[in-house]
């Protein structure tokens, strides 16, 4: 039984990350003050960014890496704890997601070092990324509505600044404004849903809400409960880019600095799914309610993946294509979430582990694709898909790794994407449900649709002549990021069982998430 106590050692990762992030922010402020004392921006930054930028980057990366190391012991079985009167949950589930997000942020920070526009801006972008990571840590552990809302707003505020970071570029400023306005609306909707839940149950903790819904008063005012679920789902849908709350994605992804786009597509999405899994599993353990929310999620999953893939076909900008691809990928992950509520015990070995596995492999293949976008834009000066024509002649290894990442996004063996989709597909077909079977078919059809626009890029790279035959070179940070992502994509694809075994063990030992499956085992 999880203990309810306060042990500051269990939030050591968050404390360490906060300290390093603030130190990085201080380094950025000191660097700005130095520039303000008369040195030109170019002299202060230097050809490699200057000491202020390097110090902020080093502190931010050290904080993220150290926090991940401190999180590793929480992956062990039996480490479940509820702290701060049930407000924060530390278990293998949250630890897995924190380590995964930390790894993705480290790759993004390395990518940022190879992003040409980064040298024209101030070093606080690294501190903001570290603070955004801290917000995701709190989201992964939040087991109480107030903390959950604060963590989501914390991430939103840092994300607004990051998206609009290139403030002198109209696209970036416009993207930041749209992201802020749409995010504020969705946050207000989500908070109203949370207030309805508190009014119905008298508790702000997820366990307390689950106990009230399962208790003697269960079944009272079901229409209000359903409205609350829908409102909270709308707020979470904004974070995971779920249709119809996806409108911000194309403009934000195109206008933001490309490393920040990569961060939003991976880390922010993982945070949204972490909250969704814990929220639904802990707060709604009743069979009838679980079927209601899972049915809604299943329908939205079909809409999300179909809309994302269909619109991606018509895109001519690489970042916008990957933006709609990211929407479709959210629909794929939602298959596992729907299976969790509908299939119950029959799919407990596949649903949450499948989600964790797919998010982990999505990390590498999507970050790798965006790293190639940065490399081509740095030297070729374009983010348009026609600009990739003949890339095989200009940079053979860039064309090769981008092909690998795109094949993985389709889900073609032996890439990591194939392994991830297989487990989501198994979660759907083993749920003994017609709706889940339909969902599995839609998942397969959409994977075929996605092949059209992914392979269209591959065709341009290998079968079309380049407009400019000048060879493209790649800087060292991007080479490192691409190597890590490419190797991981291949290794997981060829030998992914250990990672899935870890995901299974993580889900099985996170007893705080077993609310949905416990009613199945008790009722049969």
Coordinates of C-alpha atoms in Angstrom, one line a residue:
X1 CA 0.0 0.0 0.0
X2 CA 1.5 3.4 -0.9
X3 CA 2.6 5.5 2.0
X4 CA 1.3 9.0 2.5
X5 CA 4.2 11.0 3.9
X6 CA 6.7 13.7 3.3
X7 CA 10.2 12.7 2.3
X8 CA 12.2 15.5 0.8
X9 CA 14.7 13.0 -0.6
X10 CA 12.1 11.7 -3.0
X11 CA 11.8 15.1 -4.7
X12 CA 15.6 15.5 -4.9
X13 CA 15.5 15.3 -8.8
X14 CA 13.1 18.2 -8.9
X15 CA 15.1 20.2 -6.3
X16 CA 18.4 19.6 -8.1
X17 CA 16.9 20.5 -11.5
X18 CA 15.3 23.7 -10.1
X19 CA 18.7 24.7 -8.6
X20 CA 20.6 24.2 -11.8
X21 CA 17.9 25.9 -13.9
X22 CA 18.0 29.0 -11.7
X23 CA 21.8 29.0 -11.8
X24 CA 21.6 28.8 -15.6
X25 CA 19.1 31.7 -15.7
X26 CA 21.4 33.7 -13.4
X27 CA 24.3 33.1 -15.8
X28 CA 22.1 34.3 -18.7
X29 CA 21.2 37.5 -16.8
X30 CA 24.9 38.1 -16.0
X31 CA 25.7 37.6 -19.6
X32 CA 23.0 40.1 -20.6
X33 CA 24.3 42.6 -18.1
X34 CA 27.8 42.2 -19.6
X35 CA 26.5 43.0 -23.0
X36 CA 24.7 46.0 -21.7
X37 CA 27.9 47.5 -20.3
X38 CA 29.0 48.3 -23.8
X39 CA 30.2 45.1 -25.4
X40 CA 28.5 44.3 -28.7
X41 CA 26.4 41.2 -28.9
X42 CA 28.8 39.6 -31.3
X43 CA 31.8 40.3 -29.0
X44 CA 30.0 39.1 -25.9
X45 CA 28.8 36.0 -27.5
X46 CA 31.8 35.2 -29.6
X47 CA 32.0 32.8 -32.5
X48 CA 30.9 29.9 -30.3
X49 CA 28.4 31.7 -28.2
X50 CA 30.7 33.2 -25.5
X51 CA 31.2 32.1 -21.9
X52 CA 27.7 33.2 -20.8
X53 CA 26.0 30.9 -23.4
X54 CA 28.4 28.0 -22.7
X55 CA 27.9 28.3 -18.9
X56 CA 24.1 28.4 -19.2
X57 CA 24.1 25.5 -21.5
X58 CA 26.5 23.5 -19.3
X59 CA 24.5 24.2 -16.1
X60 CA 21.2 23.3 -17.8
X61 CA 22.4 20.1 -19.3
X62 CA 24.1 19.1 -16.0
X63 CA 20.9 19.7 -14.1
X64 CA 18.8 17.7 -16.5
X65 CA 21.3 14.8 -16.5
X66 CA 21.8 14.7 -12.7
X67 CA 18.1 14.8 -12.1
X68 CA 17.6 11.8 -14.4
X69 CA 20.3 9.9 -12.5
X70 CA 18.7 10.7 -9.2
X71 CA 15.4 9.5 -10.6
X72 CA 16.7 6.0 -11.6
X73 CA 16.3 4.4 -8.1
X74 CA 12.5 5.2 -8.3
X75 CA 12.3 2.7 -11.2
X76 CA 12.6 -0.1 -8.7
X77 CA 9.6 -2.2 -7.7
X78 CA 8.2 -1.3 -4.3
X79 CA 9.2 2.4 -4.6
X80 CA 5.6 3.7 -4.8
X81 CA 5.0 6.7 -2.5
X82 CA 2.4 9.4 -2.1
X83 CA 3.9 12.7 -0.8
X84 CA 2.4 15.9 0.4
X85 CA -0.9 14.5 1.6
X86 CA -1.5 12.5 -1.6
X87 CA -0.6 15.3 -3.9
X88 CA 2.6 13.9 -5.5
X89 CA 3.1 10.3 -6.6
X90 CA 6.6 8.9 -7.0
X91 CA 6.5 5.4 -8.7
X92 CA 8.2 3.6 -11.5
X93 CA 5.7 5.1 -14.0
X94 CA 6.6 8.7 -13.2
X95 CA 10.3 7.7 -13.0
X96 CA 10.2 6.1 -16.5
X97 CA 8.7 9.2 -18.0
X98 CA 11.0 11.6 -16.3
X99 CA 14.1 9.7 -17.5
X100 CA 12.7 9.6 -21.0
X101 CA 11.9 13.3 -21.0
X102 CA 15.3 14.1 -19.6
X103 CA 17.0 12.2 -22.4
X104 CA 14.9 13.9 -25.0
X105 CA 15.7 17.4 -23.5
X106 CA 19.4 16.6 -23.5
X107 CA 19.2 15.7 -27.2
X108 CA 17.3 18.9 -27.9
X109 CA 19.9 21.0 -26.1
X110 CA 22.6 19.3 -28.2
X111 CA 20.6 20.1 -31.3
X112 CA 20.3 23.7 -30.1
X113 CA 24.1 24.0 -30.1
X114 CA 24.0 23.1 -33.8
X115 CA 21.1 25.5 -34.7
X116 CA 22.5 28.5 -36.5
X117 CA 19.9 31.0 -35.2
X118 CA 20.8 30.1 -31.6
X119 CA 24.0 32.2 -31.9
X120 CA 21.9 35.3 -32.6
X121 CA 20.0 35.0 -29.3
X122 CA 20.6 35.0 -25.6
X123 CA 21.5 32.0 -23.5
X124 CA 18.3 31.9 -21.4
X125 CA 16.8 29.5 -23.8
X126 CA 18.7 26.7 -22.1
X127 CA 17.4 27.7 -18.7
X128 CA 13.9 27.9 -20.1
X129 CA 14.2 24.3 -21.4
X130 CA 15.4 23.2 -18.0
X131 CA 12.5 24.9 -16.3
X132 CA 10.1 23.3 -18.8
X133 CA 11.6 19.9 -17.9
X134 CA 11.0 20.7 -14.2
X135 CA 7.3 21.4 -15.1
X136 CA 7.1 18.0 -16.8
X137 CA 8.6 16.3 -13.8
X138 CA 5.8 17.7 -11.7
X139 CA 3.2 16.8 -14.3
X140 CA 4.4 13.2 -14.3
X141 CA 4.1 13.0 -10.5
X142 CA 1.0 15.1 -9.9
X143 CA -1.8 13.2 -8.1
X144 CA -3.8 16.2 -7.1
X145 CA -5.8 18.7 -9.1
X146 CA -4.3 21.9 -7.9
X147 CA -0.7 20.7 -8.4
X148 CA -1.7 19.3 -11.7
X149 CA -3.1 22.6 -12.9
X150 CA -0.1 24.5 -11.6
X151 CA 2.3 22.1 -13.3
X152 CA 0.5 22.3 -16.6
X153 CA 0.4 26.1 -16.4
X154 CA 4.1 26.1 -15.5
X155 CA 4.9 24.2 -18.7
X156 CA 2.6 26.3 -20.8
X157 CA 4.2 29.6 -19.7
X158 CA 7.7 28.4 -20.5
X159 CA 6.5 26.9 -23.8
X160 CA 4.9 30.2 -24.8
X161 CA 8.2 32.0 -24.4
X162 CA 10.1 29.2 -26.2
X163 CA 7.8 29.2 -29.2
X164 CA 8.0 32.9 -29.7
X165 CA 11.7 33.1 -28.9
X166 CA 12.7 34.4 -32.3
X167 CA 10.8 37.6 -31.6
X168 CA 12.2 39.5 -34.5
X169 CA 10.8 36.9 -37.0
X170 CA 7.1 37.5 -37.7
X171 CA 6.3 33.7 -37.9
X172 CA 7.8 33.1 -34.5
X173 CA 6.0 36.0 -32.9
X174 CA 2.7 35.0 -34.5
X175 CA 3.1 31.4 -33.4
X176 CA 3.8 32.4 -29.8
X177 CA 0.7 34.6 -29.7
X178 CA -1.5 31.9 -31.2
X179 CA -0.1 29.3 -28.9
X180 CA -0.7 31.6 -25.9
X181 CA -4.3 32.5 -26.8
X182 CA -5.4 28.9 -27.6
X183 CA -3.5 27.6 -24.5
X184 CA -5.2 30.1 -22.2
X185 CA -8.6 29.1 -23.5
X186 CA -8.0 25.4 -23.1
X187 CA -6.5 25.9 -19.6
X188 CA -9.7 27.8 -18.5
X189 CA -11.9 25.0 -19.9
X190 CA -9.8 22.4 -18.0
X191 CA -9.9 24.3 -14.7
X192 CA -13.7 24.5 -15.0
X193 CA -13.8 20.7 -15.4
X194 CA -11.6 20.3 -12.3
X195 CA -13.8 22.6 -10.3
X196 CA -16.8 20.4 -11.3
X197 CA -14.9 17.3 -10.1
X198 CA -14.2 18.9 -6.8
X199 CA -17.8 20.0 -6.4
X200 CA -19.0 16.5 -7.0
X201 CA -16.5 14.6 -4.9
X202 CA -15.3 17.1 -2.3
X203 CA -11.7 16.1 -2.9
X204 CA -8.8 17.4 -5.0
X205 CA -6.6 14.3 -4.9
X206 CA -7.1 11.7 -7.6
X207 CA -7.4 8.9 -5.1
X208 CA -10.0 10.9 -3.2
X209 CA -12.0 11.5 -6.4
X210 CA -11.7 7.8 -7.3
X211 CA -12.9 6.8 -3.8
X212 CA -15.9 9.2 -3.9
X213 CA -16.9 8.0 -7.4
X214 CA -16.7 4.3 -6.3
X215 CA -18.5 5.0 -3.0
X216 CA -22.1 5.0 -1.9
X217 CA -22.8 8.3 -3.7
X218 CA -21.6 6.8 -7.0
X219 CA -24.1 7.4 -9.9
X220 CA -25.3 10.8 -8.7
X221 CA -25.3 13.5 -11.3
X222 CA -23.7 11.5 -14.0
X223 CA -24.2 14.2 -16.6
X224 CA -22.1 16.6 -14.5
X225 CA -19.4 14.0 -14.1
X226 CA -19.3 13.4 -17.9
X227 CA -19.1 17.1 -18.5
X228 CA -16.2 17.4 -16.1
X229 CA -14.4 14.5 -17.8
X230 CA -14.9 16.1 -21.3
X231 CA -13.7 19.5 -20.1
X232 CA -10.5 18.1 -18.5
X233 CA -9.9 16.0 -21.6
X234 CA -10.1 19.2 -23.7
X235 CA -7.3 20.7 -21.6
X236 CA -5.2 17.6 -21.9
X237 CA -6.0 17.3 -25.6
X238 CA -4.3 20.7 -26.1
X239 CA -1.0 19.3 -24.7
X240 CA -1.1 16.1 -26.7
X241 CA -2.3 17.8 -30.0
X242 CA -5.6 15.9 -30.1
X243 CA -8.2 16.8 -32.6
X244 CA -10.1 19.2 -32.3
X245 CA -7.6 21.0 -30.0
X246 CA -4.7 20.8 -32.5
X247 CA -5.1 24.1 -34.3
X248 CA -2.1 25.6 -32.7
X249 CA 0.3 22.9 -33.8
X250 CA 1.1 23.7 -37.5
X251 CA 1.8 27.4 -36.9
X252 CA 3.7 26.8 -33.6
X253 CA 5.8 24.1 -35.1
X254 CA 6.7 26.1 -38.1
X255 CA 7.3 29.4 -36.4
X256 CA 9.3 28.2 -33.3
X257 CA 13.0 27.5 -33.4
X258 CA 13.3 24.0 -34.8
X259 CA 14.9 22.5 -31.6
X260 CA 11.9 23.9 -29.6
X261 CA 9.6 22.3 -32.2
X262 CA 11.3 19.0 -31.5
X263 CA 10.8 19.5 -27.8
X264 CA 7.1 20.2 -28.1
X265 CA 6.6 17.2 -30.3
X266 CA 8.2 14.8 -27.9
X267 CA 8.6 16.0 -24.3
X268 CA 5.4 18.1 -24.1
X269 CA 3.4 15.3 -25.7
X270 CA 4.8 12.7 -23.3
X271 CA 3.9 15.0 -20.4
X272 CA 0.3 15.2 -21.6
X273 CA -0.1 11.5 -21.9
X274 CA 1.5 11.0 -18.4
X275 CA -1.2 13.2 -16.9
X276 CA -3.9 11.5 -18.9
X277 CA -3.0 8.0 -17.8
X278 CA -2.7 8.9 -14.2
X279 CA -5.8 11.0 -14.2
X280 CA -8.1 8.5 -15.8
X281 CA -6.6 5.4 -14.0
X282 CA -6.7 6.9 -10.5
X283 CA -9.7 9.1 -10.6
X284 CA -12.2 6.9 -12.5
X285 CA -11.8 3.2 -11.5
X286 CA -15.5 2.4 -11.9
X287 CA -16.3 0.1 -14.8
X288 CA -19.2 2.1 -16.3
X289 CA -17.3 5.4 -16.2
X290 CA -14.1 3.8 -17.6
X291 CA -16.1 2.6 -20.6
X292 CA -17.5 6.1 -21.1
X293 CA -14.2 8.0 -21.1
X294 CA -12.4 5.3 -23.1
X295 CA -15.1 5.3 -25.8
X296 CA -14.7 9.0 -26.2
X297 CA -10.9 8.7 -26.4
X298 CA -11.3 5.9 -29.0
X299 CA -13.4 8.0 -31.2
X300 CA -11.1 11.0 -30.8
X301 CA -8.1 8.8 -31.6
X302 CA -9.6 7.8 -34.9
X303 CA -10.3 11.4 -35.8
X304 CA -6.9 12.6 -34.6
X305 CA -4.8 10.1 -36.6
X306 CA -7.0 10.3 -39.7
X307 CA -7.0 14.1 -39.8
X308 CA -3.3 14.4 -39.1
X309 CA -2.3 12.0 -41.8
X310 CA -4.8 13.3 -44.4
X311 CA -3.7 17.0 -44.0
X312 CA 0.0 16.1 -43.9
X313 CA -0.3 14.8 -47.5
X314 CA -0.8 18.4 -48.8
X315 CA 2.0 20.1 -46.9
X316 CA 5.0 21.6 -48.7
X317 CA 7.0 22.7 -45.7
X318 CA 8.9 20.0 -43.8
X319 CA 8.1 21.3 -40.3
X320 CA 4.4 21.6 -41.1
X321 CA 4.4 18.1 -42.5
X322 CA 6.0 16.8 -39.3
X323 CA 3.5 18.9 -37.3
X324 CA 0.6 17.1 -38.8
X325 CA 2.5 13.9 -38.5
X326 CA 2.8 14.6 -34.8
X327 CA -0.9 15.0 -34.6
X328 CA -1.4 11.6 -36.2
X329 CA 1.2 10.1 -33.8
X330 CA -0.8 11.4 -30.9
X331 CA -3.8 9.5 -32.3
X332 CA -1.7 6.3 -32.3
X333 CA -0.8 6.7 -28.7
X334 CA -4.4 7.3 -27.8
X335 CA -5.2 3.8 -29.0
X336 CA -3.3 2.5 -25.9
X337 CA -5.2 4.9 -23.6
X338 CA -8.6 3.8 -25.0
X339 CA -7.6 0.1 -24.6
X340 CA -6.8 0.8 -21.0
X341 CA -10.3 1.8 -20.2
X342 CA -12.2 -0.6 -22.5
X343 CA -10.1 -3.7 -22.3
X344 CA -9.2 -3.6 -18.6
X345 CA -7.4 -6.7 -17.3
X346 CA -7.4 -8.3 -20.7
X347 CA -5.0 -5.7 -22.0
X348 CA -3.2 -4.6 -18.9
X349 CA 0.1 -6.2 -20.1
X350 CA -0.1 -4.2 -23.4
X351 CA -1.9 -0.8 -22.8
X352 CA 0.3 1.2 -20.5
X353 CA 3.5 -0.6 -21.5
X354 CA 2.6 0.0 -25.2
X355 CA 2.2 3.7 -24.6
X356 CA 5.5 4.0 -22.7
X357 CA 7.3 2.0 -25.4
X358 CA 5.9 4.0 -28.2
X359 CA 6.7 7.3 -26.5
X360 CA 10.2 6.1 -26.0
X361 CA 10.8 5.1 -29.6
X362 CA 9.0 8.2 -30.9
X363 CA 11.5 10.3 -29.0
X364 CA 14.4 9.1 -31.1
X365 CA 12.8 8.9 -34.5
X366 CA 11.1 12.3 -34.3
X367 CA 14.0 14.2 -32.7
X368 CA 16.2 12.6 -35.4
X369 CA 13.9 13.9 -38.2
X370 CA 14.0 17.4 -36.8
X371 CA 17.8 17.3 -36.5
X372 CA 18.0 16.6 -40.2
X373 CA 15.6 19.6 -40.8
X374 CA 18.1 21.8 -38.8
X375 CA 21.1 20.4 -40.7
X376 CA 19.5 21.1 -44.1
X377 CA 18.2 24.6 -43.1
X378 CA 21.6 25.5 -41.7
X379 CA 23.4 25.0 -45.0
X380 CA 20.7 24.8 -47.6
X381 CA 18.7 27.7 -46.2
X382 CA 15.3 26.0 -46.7
X383 CA 12.7 24.1 -44.8
X384 CA 10.5 23.5 -47.9
X385 CA 10.1 19.8 -49.0
X386 CA 11.1 20.6 -52.6
X387 CA 14.5 21.8 -51.2
X388 CA 15.2 18.1 -50.3
X389 CA 15.4 17.1 -53.9
X390 CA 18.6 15.3 -54.6
X391 CA 19.8 15.4 -51.0
X392 CA 21.3 12.0 -51.6
X393 CA 23.9 13.7 -53.9
X394 CA 24.6 16.6 -51.6
X395 CA 24.7 14.8 -48.2
X396 CA 24.4 11.0 -48.6
X397 CA 24.5 10.3 -44.9
X398 CA 21.8 12.9 -44.1
X399 CA 19.5 11.4 -46.7
X400 CA 20.2 7.9 -45.2
X401 CA 19.4 8.8 -41.6
X402 CA 16.3 10.8 -42.6
X403 CA 15.1 7.8 -44.6
X404 CA 15.6 5.7 -41.5
X405 CA 13.6 8.1 -39.3
X406 CA 10.8 8.4 -41.8
X407 CA 10.5 4.6 -42.2
X408 CA 10.4 4.3 -38.5
X409 CA 7.6 6.9 -38.3
X410 CA 5.6 4.7 -40.8
X411 CA 6.3 1.6 -38.7
X412 CA 8.3 -0.5 -41.2
X413 CA 10.5 -3.2 -39.7
X414 CA 13.2 -3.4 -38.5
X415 CA 12.9 0.1 -37.1
X416 CA 11.8 1.1 -33.6
X417 CA 8.5 2.5 -34.9
X418 CA 7.4 -0.9 -36.0
X419 CA 8.0 -2.3 -32.5
X420 CA 6.0 0.5 -30.9
X421 CA 3.1 0.2 -33.2
X422 CA 2.9 -3.6 -32.8
X423 CA 2.3 -3.3 -29.1
X424 CA -0.3 -0.6 -29.5
X425 CA -2.0 -2.8 -32.1
X426 CA -1.9 -5.8 -29.7
X427 CA -3.5 -3.7 -27.0
X428 CA -6.4 -2.9 -29.3
X429 CA -7.0 -6.4 -30.7
X430 CA -6.8 -8.1 -27.3
X431 CA -9.4 -5.9 -25.7
X432 CA -12.3 -8.2 -26.7
X433 CA -14.2 -5.2 -28.0
X434 CA -15.7 -4.3 -31.4
X435 CA -14.7 -0.7 -30.9
X436 CA -11.1 -1.6 -30.2
X437 CA -11.1 -3.9 -33.2
X438 CA -12.3 -1.0 -35.4
X439 CA -9.6 1.2 -33.8
X440 CA -6.9 -1.4 -34.7
X441 CA -8.1 -1.4 -38.3
X442 CA -8.0 2.4 -38.4
X443 CA -4.5 2.4 -36.9
X444 CA -3.3 0.1 -39.7
X445 CA -5.0 2.1 -42.5
X446 CA -3.5 5.3 -41.2
X447 CA -0.1 3.8 -41.1
X448 CA -0.5 3.0 -44.8
X449 CA -1.7 6.6 -45.5
X450 CA 1.3 8.0 -43.7
X451 CA 3.6 6.1 -46.0
X452 CA 2.5 8.2 -48.9
X453 CA 3.9 11.5 -47.6
X454 CA 6.8 10.1 -45.8
X455 CA 8.0 8.1 -48.9
X456 CA 7.3 11.2 -51.0
X457 CA 10.2 12.9 -49.2
X458 CA 12.4 9.8 -49.7
X459 CA 11.5 9.9 -53.4
X460 CA 12.6 13.5 -53.7
X461 CA 15.9 12.8 -51.9
X462 CA 16.9 9.9 -54.1
X463 CA 15.1 10.2 -57.5
X464 CA 15.1 13.9 -58.2
X465 CA 18.0 16.1 -59.3
X466 CA 19.2 18.8 -56.8
X467 CA 18.8 22.5 -57.8
X468 CA 22.1 23.1 -56.1
X469 CA 24.9 20.5 -56.2
X470 CA 27.0 22.1 -53.4
X471 CA 27.8 19.5 -50.7
X472 CA 26.1 20.0 -47.4
X473 CA 28.3 19.8 -44.3
X474 CA 26.9 19.2 -40.7
X475 CA 28.3 20.6 -37.5
X476 CA 29.4 18.4 -34.6
X477 CA 26.4 18.9 -32.3
X478 CA 24.0 17.8 -35.0
X479 CA 26.2 14.8 -35.9
X480 CA 26.2 13.7 -32.3
X481 CA 22.4 14.0 -32.0
X482 CA 21.8 12.3 -35.3
X483 CA 24.1 9.4 -34.4
X484 CA 22.3 8.8 -31.0
X485 CA 18.9 8.9 -32.6
X486 CA 19.8 6.7 -35.6
X487 CA 21.5 4.0 -33.4
X488 CA 18.7 3.9 -30.9
X489 CA 16.1 3.7 -33.7
X490 CA 17.9 0.7 -35.2
X491 CA 18.8 -1.0 -31.9
X492 CA 15.3 -0.8 -30.5
X493 CA 13.9 -2.1 -33.8
X494 CA 16.2 -5.1 -33.9
X495 CA 16.3 -5.8 -30.1
X496 CA 13.4 -4.0 -28.5
X497 CA 12.3 -6.7 -26.1
X498 CA 14.4 -5.4 -23.1
X499 CA 12.8 -1.9 -23.4
X500 CA 9.3 -3.4 -23.5
X501 CA 10.1 -5.7 -20.6
X502 CA 11.2 -2.6 -18.6
X503 CA 7.9 -0.8 -19.7
X504 CA 5.9 -3.8 -18.6
X505 CA 7.6 -4.0 -15.2
X506 CA 7.2 -0.3 -14.8
X507 CA 3.4 -0.5 -15.4
X508 CA 3.0 -3.7 -13.3
X509 CA 4.8 -2.2 -10.2
X510 CA 3.1 1.2 -10.4
X511 CA 0.2 0.2 -8.1
X512 CA -1.2 3.7 -8.1
X513 CA -2.3 3.2 -11.7
X514 CA -4.2 0.0 -11.2
X515 CA -7.6 1.5 -10.4
X516 CA -9.0 0.6 -13.9
X517 CA -7.8 -3.0 -13.9
X518 CA -8.7 -3.8 -10.3
X519 CA -12.4 -3.5 -11.0
X520 CA -12.0 -6.0 -13.8
X521 CA -10.3 -8.6 -11.7
X522 CA -12.8 -8.1 -8.8
X523 CA -15.8 -8.3 -11.1
X524 CA -14.9 -11.5 -13.0

